[in-house]
CSV table of C-alpha atoms in Angstrom, one decimal:
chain,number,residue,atom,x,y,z
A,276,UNK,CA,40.5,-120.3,43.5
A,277,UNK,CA,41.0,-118.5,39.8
A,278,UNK,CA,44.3,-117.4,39.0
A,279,UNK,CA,43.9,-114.3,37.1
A,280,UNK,CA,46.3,-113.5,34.8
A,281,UNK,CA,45.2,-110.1,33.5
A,282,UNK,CA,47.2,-107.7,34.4
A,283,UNK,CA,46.8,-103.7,32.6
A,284,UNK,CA,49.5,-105.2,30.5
A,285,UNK,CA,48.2,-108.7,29.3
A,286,UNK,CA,44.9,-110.5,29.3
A,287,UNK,CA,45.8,-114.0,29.6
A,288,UNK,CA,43.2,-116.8,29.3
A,289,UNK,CA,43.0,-119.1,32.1
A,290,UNK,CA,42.2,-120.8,35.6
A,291,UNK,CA,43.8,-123.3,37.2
A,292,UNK,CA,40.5,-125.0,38.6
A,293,UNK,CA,37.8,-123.0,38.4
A,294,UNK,CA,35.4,-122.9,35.4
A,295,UNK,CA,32.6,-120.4,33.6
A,296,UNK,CA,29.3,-121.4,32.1
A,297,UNK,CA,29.5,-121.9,28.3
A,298,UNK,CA,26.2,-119.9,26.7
A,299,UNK,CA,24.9,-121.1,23.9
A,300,UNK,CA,24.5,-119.0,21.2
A,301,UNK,CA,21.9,-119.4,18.2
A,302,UNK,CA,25.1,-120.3,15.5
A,303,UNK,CA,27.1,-122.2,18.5
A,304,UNK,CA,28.3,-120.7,21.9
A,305,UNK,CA,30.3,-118.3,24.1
A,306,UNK,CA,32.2,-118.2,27.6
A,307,UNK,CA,34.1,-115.8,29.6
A,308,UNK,CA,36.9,-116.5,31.2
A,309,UNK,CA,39.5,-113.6,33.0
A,310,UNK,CA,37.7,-110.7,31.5
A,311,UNK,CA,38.3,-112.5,28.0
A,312,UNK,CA,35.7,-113.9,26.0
A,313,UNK,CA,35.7,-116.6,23.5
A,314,UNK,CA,32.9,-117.1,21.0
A,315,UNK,CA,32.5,-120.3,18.6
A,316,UNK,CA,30.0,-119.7,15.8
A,317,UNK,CA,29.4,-122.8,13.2
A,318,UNK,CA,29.1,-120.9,9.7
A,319,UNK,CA,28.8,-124.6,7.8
A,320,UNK,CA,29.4,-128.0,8.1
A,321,UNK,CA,32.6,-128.0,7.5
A,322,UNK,CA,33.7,-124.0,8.8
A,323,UNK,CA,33.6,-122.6,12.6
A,324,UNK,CA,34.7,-118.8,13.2
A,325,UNK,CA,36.5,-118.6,16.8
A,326,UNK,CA,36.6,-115.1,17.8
A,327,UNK,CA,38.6,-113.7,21.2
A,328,UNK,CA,38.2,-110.6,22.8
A,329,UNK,CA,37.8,-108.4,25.8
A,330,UNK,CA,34.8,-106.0,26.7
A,331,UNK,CA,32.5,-105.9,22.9
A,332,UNK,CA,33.6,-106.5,19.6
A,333,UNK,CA,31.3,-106.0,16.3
A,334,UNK,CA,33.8,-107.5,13.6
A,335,UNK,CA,32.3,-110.2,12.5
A,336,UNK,CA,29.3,-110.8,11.1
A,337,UNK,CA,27.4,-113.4,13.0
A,338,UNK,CA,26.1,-116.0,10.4
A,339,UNK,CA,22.2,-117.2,10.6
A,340,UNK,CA,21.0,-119.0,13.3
A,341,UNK,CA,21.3,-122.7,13.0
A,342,UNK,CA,18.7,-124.4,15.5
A,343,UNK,CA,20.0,-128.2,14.1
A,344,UNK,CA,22.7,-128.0,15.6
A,345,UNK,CA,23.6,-131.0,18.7
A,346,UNK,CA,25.2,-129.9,21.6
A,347,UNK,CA,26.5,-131.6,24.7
A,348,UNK,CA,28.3,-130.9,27.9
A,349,UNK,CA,30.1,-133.4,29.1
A,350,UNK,CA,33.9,-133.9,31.4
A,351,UNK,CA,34.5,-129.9,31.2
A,352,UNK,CA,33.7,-129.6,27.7
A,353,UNK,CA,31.1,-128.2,25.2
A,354,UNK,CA,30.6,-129.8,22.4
A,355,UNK,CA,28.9,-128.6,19.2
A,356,UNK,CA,28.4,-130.7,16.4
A,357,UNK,CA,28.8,-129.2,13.3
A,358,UNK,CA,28.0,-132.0,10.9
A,359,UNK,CA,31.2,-132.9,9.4
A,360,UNK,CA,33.2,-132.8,12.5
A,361,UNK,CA,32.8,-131.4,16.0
A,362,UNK,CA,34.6,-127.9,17.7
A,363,UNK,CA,34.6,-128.1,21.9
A,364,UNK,CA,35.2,-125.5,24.4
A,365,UNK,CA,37.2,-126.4,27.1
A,366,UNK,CA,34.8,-125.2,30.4
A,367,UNK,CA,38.0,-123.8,32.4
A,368,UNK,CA,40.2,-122.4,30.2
A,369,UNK,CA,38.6,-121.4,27.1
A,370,UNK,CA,40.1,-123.9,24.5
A,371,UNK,CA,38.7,-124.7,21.2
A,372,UNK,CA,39.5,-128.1,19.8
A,373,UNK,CA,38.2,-129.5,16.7
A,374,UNK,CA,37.6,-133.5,16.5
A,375,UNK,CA,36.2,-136.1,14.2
A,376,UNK,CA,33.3,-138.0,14.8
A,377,UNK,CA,35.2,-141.0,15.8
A,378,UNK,CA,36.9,-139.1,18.9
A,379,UNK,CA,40.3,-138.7,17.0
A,380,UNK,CA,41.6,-135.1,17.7
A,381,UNK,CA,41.8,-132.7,14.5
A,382,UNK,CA,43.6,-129.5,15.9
A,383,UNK,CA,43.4,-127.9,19.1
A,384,UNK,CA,44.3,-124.3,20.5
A,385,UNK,CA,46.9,-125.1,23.3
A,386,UNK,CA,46.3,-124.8,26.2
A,387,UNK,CA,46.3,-121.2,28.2
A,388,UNK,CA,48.2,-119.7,24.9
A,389,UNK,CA,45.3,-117.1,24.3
A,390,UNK,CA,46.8,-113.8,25.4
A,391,UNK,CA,45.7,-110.0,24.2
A,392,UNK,CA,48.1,-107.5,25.2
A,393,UNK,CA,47.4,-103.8,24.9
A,394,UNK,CA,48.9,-101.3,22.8
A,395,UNK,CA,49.5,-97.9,24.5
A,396,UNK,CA,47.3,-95.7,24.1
A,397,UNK,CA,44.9,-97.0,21.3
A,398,UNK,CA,42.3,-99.7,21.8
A,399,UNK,CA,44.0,-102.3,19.7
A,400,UNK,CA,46.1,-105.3,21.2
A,401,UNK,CA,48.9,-107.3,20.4
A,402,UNK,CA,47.6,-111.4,20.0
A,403,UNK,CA,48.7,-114.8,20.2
A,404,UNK,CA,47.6,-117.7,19.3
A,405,UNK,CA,49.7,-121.5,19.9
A,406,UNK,CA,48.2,-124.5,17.8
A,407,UNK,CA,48.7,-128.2,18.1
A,408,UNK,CA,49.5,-128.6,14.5
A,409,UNK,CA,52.4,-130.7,14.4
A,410,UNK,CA,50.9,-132.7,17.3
A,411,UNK,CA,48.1,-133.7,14.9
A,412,UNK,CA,50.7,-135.5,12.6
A,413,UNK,CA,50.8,-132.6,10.3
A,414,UNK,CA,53.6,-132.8,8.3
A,415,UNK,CA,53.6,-130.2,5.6
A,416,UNK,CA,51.9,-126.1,6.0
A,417,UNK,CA,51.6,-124.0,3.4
A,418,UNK,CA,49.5,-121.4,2.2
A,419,UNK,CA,47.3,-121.0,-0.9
A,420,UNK,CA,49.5,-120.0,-3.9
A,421,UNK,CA,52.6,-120.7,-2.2
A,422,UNK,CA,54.6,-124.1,-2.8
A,423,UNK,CA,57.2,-123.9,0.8
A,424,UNK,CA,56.5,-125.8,3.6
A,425,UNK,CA,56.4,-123.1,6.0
A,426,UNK,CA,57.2,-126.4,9.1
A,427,UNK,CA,60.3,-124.9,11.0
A,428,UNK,CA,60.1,-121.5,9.6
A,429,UNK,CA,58.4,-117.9,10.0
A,430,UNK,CA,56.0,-116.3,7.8
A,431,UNK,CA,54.8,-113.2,7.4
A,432,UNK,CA,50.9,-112.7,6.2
A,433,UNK,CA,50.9,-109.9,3.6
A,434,UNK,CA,54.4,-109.9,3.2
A,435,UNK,CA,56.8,-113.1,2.3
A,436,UNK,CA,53.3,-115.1,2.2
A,437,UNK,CA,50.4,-114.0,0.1
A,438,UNK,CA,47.7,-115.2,2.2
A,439,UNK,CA,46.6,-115.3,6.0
A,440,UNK,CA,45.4,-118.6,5.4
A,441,UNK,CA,47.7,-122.3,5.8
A,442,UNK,CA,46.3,-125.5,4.7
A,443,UNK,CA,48.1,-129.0,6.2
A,444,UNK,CA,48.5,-132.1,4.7
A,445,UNK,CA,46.2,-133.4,7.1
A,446,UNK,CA,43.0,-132.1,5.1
A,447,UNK,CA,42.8,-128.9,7.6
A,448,UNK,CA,42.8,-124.9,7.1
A,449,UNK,CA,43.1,-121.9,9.2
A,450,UNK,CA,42.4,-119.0,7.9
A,451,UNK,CA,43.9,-116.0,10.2
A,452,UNK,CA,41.7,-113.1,10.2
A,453,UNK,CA,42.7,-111.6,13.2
A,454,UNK,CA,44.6,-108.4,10.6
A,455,UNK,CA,48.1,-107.2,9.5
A,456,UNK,CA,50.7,-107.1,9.9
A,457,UNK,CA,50.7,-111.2,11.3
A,458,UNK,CA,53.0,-113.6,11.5
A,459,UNK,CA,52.8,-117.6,12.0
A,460,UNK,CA,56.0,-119.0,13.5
A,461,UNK,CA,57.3,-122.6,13.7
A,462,UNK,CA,60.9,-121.9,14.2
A,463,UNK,CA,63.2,-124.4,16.1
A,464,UNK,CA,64.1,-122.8,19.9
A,465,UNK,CA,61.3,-120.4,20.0
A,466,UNK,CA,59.5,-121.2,23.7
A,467,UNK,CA,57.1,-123.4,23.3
A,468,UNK,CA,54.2,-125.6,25.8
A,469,UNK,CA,54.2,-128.6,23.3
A,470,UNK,CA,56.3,-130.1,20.1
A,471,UNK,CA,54.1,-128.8,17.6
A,472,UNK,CA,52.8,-126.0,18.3
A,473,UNK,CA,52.8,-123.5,16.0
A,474,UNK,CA,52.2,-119.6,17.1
A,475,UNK,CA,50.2,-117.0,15.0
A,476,UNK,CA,50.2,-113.6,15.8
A,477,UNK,CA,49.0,-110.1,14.7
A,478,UNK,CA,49.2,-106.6,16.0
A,479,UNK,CA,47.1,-103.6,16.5
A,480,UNK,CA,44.3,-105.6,16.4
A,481,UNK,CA,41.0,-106.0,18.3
A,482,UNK,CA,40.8,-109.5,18.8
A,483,UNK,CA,42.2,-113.1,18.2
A,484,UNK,CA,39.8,-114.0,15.0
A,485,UNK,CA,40.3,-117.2,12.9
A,486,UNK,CA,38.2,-120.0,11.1
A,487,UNK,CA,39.0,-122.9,11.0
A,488,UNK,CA,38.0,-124.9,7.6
A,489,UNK,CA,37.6,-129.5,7.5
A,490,UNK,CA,37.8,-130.9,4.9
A,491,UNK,CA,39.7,-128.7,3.1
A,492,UNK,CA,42.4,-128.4,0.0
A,493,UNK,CA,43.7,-125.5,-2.7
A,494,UNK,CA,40.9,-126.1,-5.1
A,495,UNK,CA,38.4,-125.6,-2.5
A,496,UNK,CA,39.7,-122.5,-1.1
A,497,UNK,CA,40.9,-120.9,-4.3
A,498,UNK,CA,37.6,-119.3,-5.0
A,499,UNK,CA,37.7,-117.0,-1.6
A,500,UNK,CA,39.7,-114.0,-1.8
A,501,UNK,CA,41.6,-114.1,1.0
């Protein structure tokens, strides 16, 4: 039986043990899951937008249809190779999880950590995001044009930190597109599934929106304005 978590006052991802169909998508693939839908669209090699959100949403462009792309389903996943690396949804919950070639985890959403909660009386939603960052062996986050290690702390985007987007020591990015005011937090106590997950949030928003960028570093990313 699906638990359904979505209650007029969150939208939760997640089932215990039942699972949607993934549909593929001509730039990658999309699934439903508790009246929220995630959407995986590979915009290069080495970039993949992740998109959450409930009912329609037209912010984001989709890119150009790419029909080179391998796909597999395989043990409750769907895998999409993107050429450099490879994103999966996770058949009963909705995950995304990015992985080399060689089967060695990258990042991953965790686990039932997608939630949209609504703001009274507007269409917009509060969001939250948990990432297995730390988990991945990262050991250092920070954010184009900024020298702190933002491990252990909080940061606001478009406030104490000049950009939405963190970079890890680990060769990774995620840029956070999902609006302002947001806020990625690492700090010690906070309630957490997993040592080393790391929580991004944003509100008045319409929808959990982030790309994830491999290989990346500051000289790559400096030429997008963020």
């Amino acid at each position: 039986m699906k638990l359904i978590s979505t209650v007029f006052a969150l939208a939760c991802i997640g089932s215990l043990t039942a699972s949607a169909e993934v549909i593929p998508t001509p730039s990658g693939a999309k699934i439903t899951l508790d009246s929220v839908t995630t959407e995986v669209m590979v915009i290069s090699p080495d970039r993949v937008h992740v998109i959450k959100y409930i009912g329609e949403y037209d912010g984001s462009r989709s890119p150009a249809a790419n029909p080179e792309l391998k796909r597999v389903a395989a043990d409750g996943k769907y895998k999409i190779d993107t050429g450099e690396y490879y994103v999966a949804i996770n058949e009963k919950d909705g995950n995304v999880s990015f992985w080399n070639h060689d089967g060695t985890l990258i990042m991953a959403e965790q686990h039932r950590t997608s939630s949209l909660t609504p703001e009274a009386g507007t269409d917009r939603y509060t969001v939250r995001q948990d990432f297995q960052i730390g988990r991945s062996g990262a050991q250092t986050v920070t954010t184009p044009g900024a020298d702190k290690n933002l491990i252990g702390t909080l940061a606001e985007f478009g406030s104490t930190l000049p950009s939405p987007c963190i970079i890890t020591d680990k060769g990774y990015a995620v840029y956070w597109q999902s609006g302002l005011p947001g806020r990625m937090d690492d700090t010690p106590g906070r309630k957490v599934k997993k040592p080393g997950d790391v929580t991004f949030t944003s509100d008045t928003t319409r929808a959990i929106d982030y790309t994830f960028i491999y290989p990346a570093s500051e000289s790559t990313l400096r030429p997008f304005d963020w």
